[in-house]
PDB file of C-alpha atoms in Angstrom:
ATOM      1  CA  MET A   1      -5.362  25.226  57.022  1.00  0.00           C
ATOM      2  CA  PHE A   2      -7.276  28.211  58.350  1.00  0.00           C
ATOM      3  CA  GLU A   3      -7.263  27.147  62.019  1.00  0.00           C
ATOM      4  CA  ILE A   4      -4.393  29.543  62.682  1.00  0.00           C
ATOM      5  CA  PHE A   5      -6.767  32.490  62.205  1.00  0.00           C
ATOM      6  CA  THR A   6      -9.305  30.995  64.601  1.00  0.00           C
ATOM      7  CA  ARG A   7      -6.581  30.422  67.190  1.00  0.00           C
ATOM      8  CA  LEU A   8      -5.341  33.983  66.732  1.00  0.00           C
ATOM      9  CA  ALA A   9      -8.866  35.261  67.384  1.00  0.00           C
ATOM     10  CA  ASP A  10      -9.180  32.991  70.455  1.00  0.00           C
ATOM     11  CA  TRP A  11      -5.868  34.279  71.814  1.00  0.00           C
ATOM     12  CA  THR A  12      -6.902  37.893  71.197  1.00  0.00           C
ATOM     13  CA  ILE A  13     -10.158  37.733  73.137  1.00  0.00           C
ATOM     14  CA  THR A  14      -8.880  35.595  76.028  1.00  0.00           C
ATOM     15  CA  ASP A  15      -5.230  36.578  76.559  1.00  0.00           C
ATOM     16  CA  VAL A  16      -4.941  40.046  75.027  1.00  0.00           C
ATOM     17  CA  LEU A  17      -8.340  41.603  75.761  1.00  0.00           C
ATOM     18  CA  ALA A  18      -9.392  39.270  78.600  1.00  0.00           C
ATOM     19  CA  LEU A  19     -12.975  39.070  77.358  1.00  0.00           C
ATOM     20  CA  GLU A  20     -15.419  36.459  78.547  1.00  0.00           C
ATOM     21  CA  PRO A  21     -15.978  33.961  75.704  1.00  0.00           C
ATOM     22  CA  GLY A  22     -19.587  33.721  74.577  1.00  0.00           C
ATOM     23  CA  THR A  23     -20.495  37.327  75.310  1.00  0.00           C
ATOM     24  CA  LYS A  24     -21.750  39.560  72.523  1.00  0.00           C
ATOM     25  CA  LEU A  25     -18.600  41.692  72.543  1.00  0.00           C
ATOM     26  CA  ALA A  26     -16.320  38.634  72.538  1.00  0.00           C
ATOM     27  CA  ASP A  27     -18.243  37.082  69.624  1.00  0.00           C
ATOM     28  CA  ALA A  28     -18.042  40.318  67.634  1.00  0.00           C
ATOM     29  CA  VAL A  29     -14.315  40.785  68.306  1.00  0.00           C
ATOM     30  CA  HIS A  30     -13.589  37.133  67.493  1.00  0.00           C
ATOM     31  CA  PHE A  31     -15.398  37.482  64.154  1.00  0.00           C
ATOM     32  CA  PHE A  32     -13.542  40.707  63.368  1.00  0.00           C
ATOM     33  CA  VAL A  33     -10.050  39.394  64.180  1.00  0.00           C
ATOM     34  CA  GLU A  34     -10.508  36.037  62.449  1.00  0.00           C
ATOM     35  CA  ASP A  35     -12.028  37.410  59.246  1.00  0.00           C
ATOM     36  CA  THR A  36      -9.761  40.438  58.962  1.00  0.00           C
ATOM     37  CA  THR A  37      -6.553  38.439  59.267  1.00  0.00           C
ATOM     38  CA  LYS A  38      -7.788  35.649  57.009  1.00  0.00           C
ATOM     39  CA  ILE A  39      -9.020  37.991  54.273  1.00  0.00           C
ATOM     40  CA  PHE A  40      -5.890  40.156  54.210  1.00  0.00           C
ATOM     41  CA  VAL A  41      -3.520  37.172  54.100  1.00  0.00           C
ATOM     42  CA  LEU A  42      -5.519  35.543  51.303  1.00  0.00           C
ATOM     43  CA  LEU A  43      -5.821  38.866  49.503  1.00  0.00           C
ATOM     44  CA  VAL A  44      -2.061  39.471  49.454  1.00  0.00           C
ATOM     45  CA  VAL A  45      -1.299  35.935  48.268  1.00  0.00           C
ATOM     46  CA  ILE A  46      -3.978  35.826  45.565  1.00  0.00           C
ATOM     47  CA  VAL A  47      -3.312  39.320  44.222  1.00  0.00           C
ATOM     48  CA  PHE A  48       0.409  38.555  44.050  1.00  0.00           C
ATOM     49  CA  VAL A  49      -0.226  35.350  42.082  1.00  0.00           C
ATOM     50  CA  MET A  50      -2.703  37.105  39.778  1.00  0.00           C
ATOM     51  CA  GLY A  51      -0.198  39.931  39.338  1.00  0.00           C
ATOM     52  CA  LEU A  52       2.295  37.387  38.001  1.00  0.00           C
ATOM     53  CA  PHE A  53      -0.480  36.057  35.764  1.00  0.00           C
ATOM     54  CA  ARG A  54      -1.290  39.544  34.491  1.00  0.00           C
ATOM     55  CA  THR A  55       2.289  40.014  33.250  1.00  0.00           C
ATOM     56  CA  MET A  56       1.430  37.306  30.728  1.00  0.00           C
ATOM     57  CA  LEU A  57      -2.133  38.404  29.872  1.00  0.00           C
ATOM     58  CA  SER A  58      -2.715  41.888  28.482  1.00  0.00           C
ATOM     59  CA  PRO A  59      -6.121  43.373  27.584  1.00  0.00           C
ATOM     60  CA  GLU A  60      -5.062  42.993  23.953  1.00  0.00           C
ATOM     61  CA  LYS A  61      -4.686  39.231  24.429  1.00  0.00           C
ATOM     62  CA  VAL A  62      -8.083  39.024  26.106  1.00  0.00           C
ATOM     63  CA  ARG A  63      -9.630  40.733  23.099  1.00  0.00           C
ATOM     64  CA  GLY A  64      -7.765  38.359  20.808  1.00  0.00           C
ATOM     65  CA  TYR A  65      -9.246  35.295  22.514  1.00  0.00           C
ATOM     66  CA  ILE A  66     -12.806  36.526  21.915  1.00  0.00           C
ATOM     67  CA  GLU A  67     -12.268  38.113  18.494  1.00  0.00           C
ATOM     68  CA  GLY A  68     -13.337  35.933  15.568  1.00  0.00           C
ATOM     69  CA  THR A  69     -15.426  33.464  17.600  1.00  0.00           C
ATOM     70  CA  SER A  70     -19.114  32.749  16.933  1.00  0.00           C
ATOM     71  CA  ARG A  71     -21.677  34.814  18.812  1.00  0.00           C
ATOM     72  CA  GLY A  72     -22.660  31.970  21.190  1.00  0.00           C
ATOM     73  CA  ILE A  73     -19.072  30.985  21.979  1.00  0.00           C
ATOM     74  CA  GLY A  74     -18.262  34.681  22.349  1.00  0.00           C
ATOM     75  CA  TYR A  75     -20.748  35.096  25.213  1.00  0.00           C
ATOM     76  CA  ILE A  76     -19.302  32.104  27.075  1.00  0.00           C
ATOM     77  CA  LEU A  77     -15.688  33.179  26.541  1.00  0.00           C
ATOM     78  CA  ALA A  78     -16.555  36.748  27.551  1.00  0.00           C
ATOM     79  CA  VAL A  79     -18.008  35.780  30.935  1.00  0.00           C
ATOM     80  CA  ILE A  80     -15.213  33.300  31.640  1.00  0.00           C
ATOM     81  CA  LEU A  81     -12.551  35.885  30.840  1.00  0.00           C
ATOM     82  CA  GLY A  82     -14.521  38.500  32.785  1.00  0.00           C
ATOM     83  CA  ALA A  83     -14.384  36.203  35.799  1.00  0.00           C
ATOM     84  CA  VAL A  84     -10.680  35.329  35.649  1.00  0.00           C
ATOM     85  CA  THR A  85      -8.982  38.425  34.256  1.00  0.00           C
ATOM     86  CA  PRO A  86      -7.676  40.838  36.918  1.00  0.00           C
ATOM     87  CA  PHE A  87      -8.888  44.103  35.392  1.00  0.00           C
ATOM     88  CA  CYS A  88     -10.632  46.630  37.617  1.00  0.00           C
ATOM     89  CA  SER A  89     -13.501  48.950  36.704  1.00  0.00           C
ATOM     90  CA  CYS A  90     -11.007  51.655  35.724  1.00  0.00           C
ATOM     91  CA  SER A  91     -10.208  49.497  32.673  1.00  0.00           C
ATOM     92  CA  SER A  92     -13.847  49.365  31.557  1.00  0.00           C
ATOM     93  CA  VAL A  93     -13.746  52.199  29.022  1.00  0.00           C
ATOM     94  CA  PRO A  94     -10.523  51.225  27.167  1.00  0.00           C
ATOM     95  CA  LEU A  95     -11.587  47.566  27.199  1.00  0.00           C
ATOM     96  CA  PHE A  96     -15.026  48.488  25.845  1.00  0.00           C
ATOM     97  CA  ILE A  97     -13.590  50.575  23.009  1.00  0.00           C
ATOM     98  CA  GLY A  98     -10.896  48.027  22.234  1.00  0.00           C
ATOM     99  CA  PHE A  99     -13.378  45.148  22.049  1.00  0.00           C
ATOM    100  CA  LEU A 100     -15.668  47.049  19.674  1.00  0.00           C
ATOM    101  CA  GLU A 101     -12.719  48.100  17.520  1.00  0.00           C
ATOM    102  CA  GLY A 102     -11.826  44.424  17.193  1.00  0.00           C
ATOM    103  CA  GLY A 103     -15.261  43.655  15.749  1.00  0.00           C
ATOM    104  CA  ILE A 104     -16.625  42.043  18.913  1.00  0.00           C
ATOM    105  CA  PRO A 105     -20.421  42.607  19.219  1.00  0.00           C
ATOM    106  CA  VAL A 106     -21.704  45.030  21.842  1.00  0.00           C
ATOM    107  CA  GLY A 107     -23.599  42.245  23.631  1.00  0.00           C
ATOM    108  CA  VAL A 108     -20.492  40.095  23.987  1.00  0.00           C
ATOM    109  CA  THR A 109     -18.544  43.103  25.239  1.00  0.00           C
ATOM    110  CA  MET A 110     -21.236  43.956  27.787  1.00  0.00           C
ATOM    111  CA  ALA A 111     -21.343  40.316  28.950  1.00  0.00           C
ATOM    112  CA  PHE A 112     -17.661  40.717  29.836  1.00  0.00           C
ATOM    113  CA  LEU A 113     -18.248  44.003  31.658  1.00  0.00           C
ATOM    114  CA  ILE A 114     -21.272  42.669  33.599  1.00  0.00           C
ATOM    115  CA  THR A 115     -19.429  39.584  34.806  1.00  0.00           C
ATOM    116  CA  SER A 116     -16.094  41.198  35.645  1.00  0.00           C
ATOM    117  CA  PRO A 117     -17.125  43.029  38.856  1.00  0.00           C
ATOM    118  CA  LEU A 118     -19.529  40.277  39.963  1.00  0.00           C
ATOM    119  CA  VAL A 119     -17.081  37.392  39.749  1.00  0.00           C
ATOM    120  CA  ASN A 120     -13.345  37.733  40.263  1.00  0.00           C
ATOM    121  CA  GLU A 121     -10.624  35.320  41.243  1.00  0.00           C
ATOM    122  CA  VAL A 122      -9.801  37.015  44.562  1.00  0.00           C
ATOM    123  CA  ALA A 123     -13.409  37.022  45.779  1.00  0.00           C
ATOM    124  CA  VAL A 124     -13.964  33.428  44.642  1.00  0.00           C
ATOM    125  CA  VAL A 125     -11.054  32.054  46.676  1.00  0.00           C
ATOM    126  CA  ILE A 126     -11.906  34.113  49.772  1.00  0.00           C
ATOM    127  CA  LEU A 127     -15.626  33.302  49.472  1.00  0.00           C
ATOM    128  CA  GLY A 128     -14.829  29.597  49.149  1.00  0.00           C
ATOM    129  CA  SER A 129     -12.493  29.604  52.148  1.00  0.00           C
ATOM    130  CA  ILE A 130     -14.954  31.453  54.385  1.00  0.00           C
ATOM    131  CA  MET A 131     -18.397  30.266  53.266  1.00  0.00           C
ATOM    132  CA  GLY A 132     -17.733  26.966  51.514  1.00  0.00           C
ATOM    133  CA  TRP A 133     -17.547  25.925  47.891  1.00  0.00           C
ATOM    134  CA  LYS A 134     -21.239  25.140  47.512  1.00  0.00           C
ATOM    135  CA  MET A 135     -22.267  28.763  47.934  1.00  0.00           C
ATOM    136  CA  THR A 136     -19.238  29.904  45.947  1.00  0.00           C
ATOM    137  CA  THR A 137     -20.184  27.706  42.993  1.00  0.00           C
ATOM    138  CA  VAL A 138     -23.761  28.975  43.100  1.00  0.00           C
ATOM    139  CA  TYR A 139     -22.531  32.566  43.194  1.00  0.00           C
ATOM    140  CA  VAL A 140     -20.138  32.100  40.256  1.00  0.00           C
ATOM    141  CA  VAL A 141     -22.660  30.252  38.066  1.00  0.00           C
ATOM    142  CA  THR A 142     -25.445  32.768  38.676  1.00  0.00           C
ATOM    143  CA  GLY A 143     -23.113  35.732  38.152  1.00  0.00           C
ATOM    144  CA  MET A 144     -21.888  34.372  34.821  1.00  0.00           C
ATOM    145  CA  SER A 145     -25.459  33.509  33.782  1.00  0.00           C
ATOM    146  CA  VAL A 146     -26.557  37.100  34.399  1.00  0.00           C
ATOM    147  CA  GLY A 147     -23.673  38.274  32.192  1.00  0.00           C
ATOM    148  CA  ILE A 148     -24.621  35.933  29.337  1.00  0.00           C
ATOM    149  CA  LEU A 149     -28.319  36.861  29.523  1.00  0.00           C
ATOM    150  CA  GLY A 150     -27.512  40.572  29.523  1.00  0.00           C
ATOM    151  CA  GLY A 151     -25.287  40.206  26.468  1.00  0.00           C
ATOM    152  CA  ILE A 152     -27.910  38.212  24.567  1.00  0.00           C
ATOM    153  CA  LEU A 153     -30.639  40.785  25.274  1.00  0.00           C
ATOM    154  CA  ILE A 154     -28.410  43.695  24.228  1.00  0.00           C
ATOM    155  CA  ASP A 155     -27.663  42.036  20.882  1.00  0.00           C
ATOM    156  CA  ARG A 156     -31.226  40.753  20.400  1.00  0.00           C
ATOM    157  CA  PHE A 157     -32.715  44.226  20.687  1.00  0.00           C
ATOM    158  CA  HIS A 158     -29.893  45.899  18.709  1.00  0.00           C
ATOM    159  CA  MET A 159     -28.846  48.231  21.514  1.00  0.00           C
ATOM    160  CA  GLU A 160     -25.619  49.111  19.742  1.00  0.00           C
ATOM    161  CA  ARG A 161     -27.510  52.264  18.693  1.00  0.00           C
ATOM    162  CA  TRP A 162     -27.135  53.365  22.317  1.00  0.00           C
ATOM    163  CA  VAL A 163     -23.348  53.439  22.123  1.00  0.00           C
ATOM    164  CA  GLU A 164     -21.976  56.975  21.755  1.00  0.00           C
ATOM    165  CA  ASP A 165     -21.361  57.788  18.095  1.00  0.00           C
ATOM    166  CA  TYR A 166     -17.739  58.807  18.522  1.00  0.00           C
ATOM    167  CA  VAL A 167     -16.838  55.331  19.807  1.00  0.00           C
ATOM    168  CA  TRP A 168     -17.457  53.806  16.388  1.00  0.00           C
ATOM    169  CA  LYS A 169     -15.036  56.268  14.817  1.00  0.00           C
ATOM    170  CA  ILE A 170     -12.137  55.449  17.106  1.00  0.00           C
ATOM    171  CA  ARG A 171      -9.440  53.172  15.777  1.00  0.00           C
ATOM    172  CA  MET A 172      -7.751  51.895  18.845  1.00  0.00           C
ATOM    173  CA  GLY A 173      -5.210  49.599  17.233  1.00  0.00           C
ATOM    174  CA  THR A 174      -3.245  48.029  20.039  1.00  0.00           C
ATOM    175  CA  MET A 175      -4.530  49.130  23.416  1.00  0.00           C
ATOM    176  CA  ALA A 176      -1.920  51.060  25.301  1.00  0.00           C
ATOM    177  CA  GLN A 177      -0.314  49.178  28.139  1.00  0.00           C
ATOM    178  CA  ALA A 178       2.832  49.784  30.067  1.00  0.00           C
ATOM    179  CA  GLU A 179       5.681  47.438  29.202  1.00  0.00           C
ATOM    180  CA  VAL A 180       6.384  44.805  31.830  1.00  0.00           C
ATOM    181  CA  ASP A 181       9.912  43.577  32.495  1.00  0.00           C
ATOM    182  CA  GLY A 182       9.802  39.923  31.444  1.00  0.00           C
ATOM    183  CA  SER A 183      12.521  38.791  33.856  1.00  0.00           C
ATOM    184  CA  VAL A 184      11.636  36.941  37.065  1.00  0.00           C
ATOM    185  CA  THR A 185      12.667  39.971  39.125  1.00  0.00           C
ATOM    186  CA  GLY A 186      10.600  42.272  36.924  1.00  0.00           C
ATOM    187  CA  ARG A 187       7.507  40.083  37.158  1.00  0.00           C
ATOM    188  CA  VAL A 188       7.835  39.817  40.949  1.00  0.00           C
ATOM    189  CA  ARG A 189       8.272  43.590  41.206  1.00  0.00           C
ATOM    190  CA  TYR A 190       5.158  44.097  39.092  1.00  0.00           C
ATOM    191  CA  ALA A 191       3.153  41.598  41.198  1.00  0.00           C
ATOM    192  CA  TRP A 192       4.133  43.337  44.458  1.00  0.00           C
ATOM    193  CA  GLY A 193       3.136  46.619  42.843  1.00  0.00           C
ATOM    194  CA  GLU A 194      -0.292  45.102  42.156  1.00  0.00           C
ATOM    195  CA  VAL A 195      -0.545  44.028  45.809  1.00  0.00           C
ATOM    196  CA  ARG A 196       0.244  47.534  47.045  1.00  0.00           C
ATOM    197  CA  ASP A 197      -2.155  49.112  44.565  1.00  0.00           C
ATOM    198  CA  ILE A 198      -5.137  46.795  45.052  1.00  0.00           C
ATOM    199  CA  VAL A 199      -4.807  46.343  48.823  1.00  0.00           C
ATOM    200  CA  GLY A 200      -4.287  50.090  49.125  1.00  0.00           C
ATOM    201  CA  ARG A 201      -7.543  50.725  47.273  1.00  0.00           C
ATOM    202  CA  ILE A 202      -9.795  48.208  49.003  1.00  0.00           C
ATOM    203  CA  TRP A 203      -8.455  47.780  52.553  1.00  0.00           C
ATOM    204  CA  LEU A 204     -10.975  50.261  53.947  1.00  0.00           C
ATOM    205  CA  TYR A 205     -13.894  48.418  52.299  1.00  0.00           C
ATOM    206  CA  ILE A 206     -12.686  45.197  53.924  1.00  0.00           C
ATOM    207  CA  ILE A 207     -12.415  46.797  57.380  1.00  0.00           C
ATOM    208  CA  ILE A 208     -15.887  48.321  57.023  1.00  0.00           C
ATOM    209  CA  GLY A 209     -17.339  45.064  55.709  1.00  0.00           C
ATOM    210  CA  VAL A 210     -15.827  42.992  58.513  1.00  0.00           C
ATOM    211  CA  GLY A 211     -16.923  45.607  61.043  1.00  0.00           C
ATOM    212  CA  ILE A 212     -20.532  45.413  59.839  1.00  0.00           C
ATOM    213  CA  GLY A 213     -20.349  41.636  59.802  1.00  0.00           C
ATOM    214  CA  SER A 214     -18.977  41.637  63.366  1.00  0.00           C
ATOM    215  CA  ALA A 215     -21.803  43.835  64.600  1.00  0.00           C
ATOM    216  CA  LEU A 216     -24.414  41.635  62.910  1.00  0.00           C
ATOM    217  CA  HIS A 217     -22.755  38.495  64.249  1.00  0.00           C
ATOM    218  CA  GLY A 218     -22.388  39.657  67.823  1.00  0.00           C
ATOM    219  CA  TYR A 219     -25.275  42.011  68.510  1.00  0.00           C
ATOM    220  CA  VAL A 220     -28.206  41.502  66.126  1.00  0.00           C
ATOM    221  CA  PRO A 221     -30.496  38.693  67.342  1.00  0.00           C
ATOM    222  CA  GLN A 222     -31.190  35.865  64.922  1.00  0.00           C
ATOM    223  CA  GLU A 223     -34.919  36.187  65.566  1.00  0.00           C
ATOM    224  CA  LEU A 224     -34.909  39.595  63.871  1.00  0.00           C
ATOM    225  CA  PHE A 225     -33.655  38.109  60.606  1.00  0.00           C
ATOM    226  CA  ALA A 226     -36.018  35.150  60.906  1.00  0.00           C
ATOM    227  CA  GLN A 227     -38.915  37.575  61.207  1.00  0.00           C
ATOM    228  CA  TYR A 228     -38.066  40.024  58.434  1.00  0.00           C
ATOM    229  CA  ALA A 229     -35.635  38.299  56.041  1.00  0.00           C
ATOM    230  CA  SER A 230     -36.883  34.716  55.882  1.00  0.00           C
ATOM    231  CA  ALA A 231     -37.799  33.029  52.593  1.00  0.00           C
ATOM    232  CA  ASP A 232     -41.464  33.311  53.645  1.00  0.00           C
ATOM    233  CA  ASN A 233     -41.296  37.088  53.328  1.00  0.00           C
ATOM    234  CA  PRO A 234     -41.950  37.875  49.625  1.00  0.00           C
ATOM    235  CA  PHE A 235     -40.459  41.345  49.999  1.00  0.00           C
ATOM    236  CA  ALA A 236     -37.160  40.239  51.540  1.00  0.00           C
ATOM    237  CA  VAL A 237     -35.324  39.784  48.228  1.00  0.00           C
ATOM    238  CA  PRO A 238     -36.325  43.080  46.565  1.00  0.00           C
ATOM    239  CA  VAL A 239     -35.641  44.984  49.800  1.00  0.00           C
ATOM    240  CA  ALA A 240     -32.177  43.378  50.029  1.00  0.00           C
ATOM    241  CA  VAL A 241     -31.403  44.299  46.403  1.00  0.00           C
ATOM    242  CA  LEU A 242     -32.666  47.871  46.744  1.00  0.00           C
ATOM    243  CA  MET A 243     -30.678  48.299  49.966  1.00  0.00           C
ATOM    244  CA  GLY A 244     -27.532  47.110  48.188  1.00  0.00           C
ATOM    245  CA  LEU A 245     -27.836  49.340  45.113  1.00  0.00           C
ATOM    246  CA  PRO A 246     -26.705  52.643  46.686  1.00  0.00           C
ATOM    247  CA  LEU A 247     -23.879  50.934  48.564  1.00  0.00           C
ATOM    248  CA  TYR A 248     -20.488  50.507  46.942  1.00  0.00           C
ATOM    249  CA  SER A 249     -18.004  47.811  47.736  1.00  0.00           C
ATOM    250  CA  ASN A 250     -16.042  45.183  45.901  1.00  0.00           C
ATOM    251  CA  ALA A 251     -16.884  41.497  46.228  1.00  0.00           C
ATOM    252  CA  THR A 252     -14.105  40.953  48.787  1.00  0.00           C
ATOM    253  CA  GLY A 253     -15.409  43.640  51.127  1.00  0.00           C
ATOM    254  CA  ILE A 254     -18.997  42.375  51.135  1.00  0.00           C
ATOM    255  CA  ILE A 255     -18.112  38.733  51.909  1.00  0.00           C
ATOM    256  CA  PRO A 256     -17.909  39.215  55.732  1.00  0.00           C
ATOM    257  CA  VAL A 257     -21.368  40.816  55.718  1.00  0.00           C
ATOM    258  CA  ALA A 258     -22.727  37.902  53.702  1.00  0.00           C
ATOM    259  CA  GLU A 259     -21.085  35.455  56.106  1.00  0.00           C
ATOM    260  CA  ALA A 260     -22.802  37.090  59.079  1.00  0.00           C
ATOM    261  CA  LEU A 261     -26.188  37.139  57.304  1.00  0.00           C
ATOM    262  CA  ILE A 262     -25.929  33.434  56.444  1.00  0.00           C
ATOM    263  CA  ALA A 263     -24.981  32.651  60.060  1.00  0.00           C
ATOM    264  CA  LYS A 264     -28.104  34.500  61.217  1.00  0.00           C
ATOM    265  CA  GLY A 265     -30.313  32.327  59.021  1.00  0.00           C
ATOM    266  CA  VAL A 266     -30.927  34.665  56.079  1.00  0.00           C
ATOM    267  CA  PRO A 267     -31.675  32.489  53.010  1.00  0.00           C
ATOM    268  CA  ILE A 268     -28.843  31.990  50.532  1.00  0.00           C
ATOM    269  CA  GLY A 269     -30.806  33.541  47.651  1.00  0.00           C
ATOM    270  CA  THR A 270     -31.463  36.740  49.581  1.00  0.00           C
ATOM    271  CA  VAL A 271     -27.810  36.985  50.587  1.00  0.00           C
ATOM    272  CA  ILE A 272     -26.478  36.407  47.057  1.00  0.00           C
ATOM    273  CA  ALA A 273     -28.957  38.914  45.617  1.00  0.00           C
ATOM    274  CA  PHE A 274     -27.742  41.474  48.170  1.00  0.00           C
ATOM    275  CA  MET A 275     -24.076  40.735  47.378  1.00  0.00           C
ATOM    276  CA  MET A 276     -24.650  41.106  43.649  1.00  0.00           C
ATOM    277  CA  SER A 277     -26.511  44.394  44.024  1.00  0.00           C
ATOM    278  CA  VAL A 278     -23.659  45.863  46.067  1.00  0.00           C
ATOM    279  CA  VAL A 279     -20.831  44.834  43.719  1.00  0.00           C
ATOM    280  CA  GLY A 280     -22.595  44.605  40.353  1.00  0.00           C
ATOM    281  CA  VAL A 281     -24.080  48.093  40.147  1.00  0.00           C
ATOM    282  CA  SER A 282     -20.990  50.166  40.836  1.00  0.00           C
ATOM    283  CA  PRO A 283     -21.502  53.963  40.725  1.00  0.00           C
ATOM    284  CA  PRO A 284     -17.864  54.594  39.634  1.00  0.00           C
ATOM    285  CA  GLU A 285     -18.194  52.135  36.763  1.00  0.00           C
ATOM    286  CA  PHE A 286     -21.482  53.719  35.658  1.00  0.00           C
ATOM    287  CA  ILE A 287     -19.828  57.128  35.654  1.00  0.00           C
ATOM    288  CA  MET A 288     -16.955  55.838  33.524  1.00  0.00           C
ATOM    289  CA  LEU A 289     -19.229  53.931  31.138  1.00  0.00           C
ATOM    290  CA  ARG A 290     -21.257  57.113  30.562  1.00  0.00           C
ATOM    291  CA  LYS A 291     -18.291  58.249  28.466  1.00  0.00           C
ATOM    292  CA  VAL A 292     -19.079  55.552  25.896  1.00  0.00           C
ATOM    293  CA  LEU A 293     -22.745  54.664  26.472  1.00  0.00           C
ATOM    294  CA  LYS A 294     -25.851  56.781  25.976  1.00  0.00           C
ATOM    295  CA  PRO A 295     -28.248  57.227  28.933  1.00  0.00           C
ATOM    296  CA  GLN A 296     -30.706  54.714  27.437  1.00  0.00           C
ATOM    297  CA  MET A 297     -28.099  51.939  27.621  1.00  0.00           C
ATOM    298  CA  LEU A 298     -27.121  52.839  31.173  1.00  0.00           C
ATOM    299  CA  ILE A 299     -30.791  52.795  32.223  1.00  0.00           C
ATOM    300  CA  PHE A 300     -31.260  49.372  30.621  1.00  0.00           C
ATOM    301  CA  PHE A 301     -28.022  48.217  32.258  1.00  0.00           C
ATOM    302  CA  GLY A 302     -29.164  49.267  35.732  1.00  0.00           C
ATOM    303  CA  VAL A 303     -32.755  48.017  35.390  1.00  0.00           C
ATOM    304  CA  PHE A 304     -31.652  44.687  33.904  1.00  0.00           C
ATOM    305  CA  LEU A 305     -29.162  44.033  36.690  1.00  0.00           C
ATOM    306  CA  THR A 306     -31.658  45.006  39.408  1.00  0.00           C
ATOM    307  CA  ILE A 307     -34.368  42.701  38.056  1.00  0.00           C
ATOM    308  CA  SER A 308     -31.852  39.907  37.423  1.00  0.00           C
ATOM    309  CA  PHE A 309     -30.550  40.037  40.989  1.00  0.00           C
ATOM    310  CA  MET A 310     -34.106  39.819  42.332  1.00  0.00           C
ATOM    311  CA  MET A 311     -34.900  36.839  40.090  1.00  0.00           C
ATOM    312  CA  VAL A 312     -31.674  35.125  41.179  1.00  0.00           C
ATOM    313  CA  GLY A 313     -32.638  35.643  44.813  1.00  0.00           C
ATOM    314  CA  TYR A 314     -36.138  34.209  44.401  1.00  0.00           C
ATOM    315  CA  LEU A 315     -34.883  31.254  42.336  1.00  0.00           C
ATOM    316  CA  LEU A 316     -32.130  30.296  44.775  1.00  0.00           C
ATOM    317  CA  ASN A 317     -34.464  30.622  47.764  1.00  0.00           C
ATOM    318  CA  LEU A 318     -36.850  28.260  45.989  1.00  0.00           C
ATOM    319  CA  ILE A 319     -34.094  25.765  45.104  1.00  0.00           C
ATOM    320  CA  PHE A 320     -32.475  25.756  48.549  1.00  0.00           C
ATOM    321  CA  ALA A 321     -35.676  25.970  50.576  1.00  0.00           C
TER     322      ALA A 321
END
């Protein structure tokens, strides 16, 4: 199915650029062309399909699915909906307020917000097509587990006191959302609008991510990673997480980097921990959540995610050793 992208990359380096196959430059260019074309084609198709899906699933409906469930079921539903609903970090504040207004516990709400950037339908399909479904399944399960654990801890220690006071006084009612034309033409128009919006916002991250992955793939010797990032190095996982924290990318943009790291022999746990730290601790989302959360909650949020990503890395390196 994806051989067309490999053939396109082969044609580019041999016929268009006349590069000698097997050289460092040829390997880097091949990686860049193949991954860039594959990711953008998949991105357009998946975002279009999810745009059609979004015309039938509003934030209000998402809240309705969770509202009224038991606490345990609420955590599970929250992380599942966080993984499959196509809402970006810009929706975090209205979703947070709307969930609380509906009587959904803070922990369940935070489980949704933790999972949403870590696991999304676009990244899952692209990750599966590029790196295989074994790693994709591991990534999804660990991401959702981190969301559930975070929600449980927030409720267990009654951290609702760290939600800004004004939030509890807001009566959101029905969350505002633009009306979508329910006709086939209207839904298609909306879906193409989603493609333009999302691709327009993340295309640069993808180019940068593929560029970094190409450089790692073509020019960085495998021995370097074996020496400093192997499972035998106890500091590899925390260093990978701490390196990822100040970076900002979405899950789609970081996949090519992860692909190159895996190809160089970096253990799967270290790679997944790095991926999660890049996409799970998003500076823009923290800035937006500061509108509704007190500093104590944001500090817990950041520390919990950092420690969780490290534990995930160590655990997966142990399992897949």
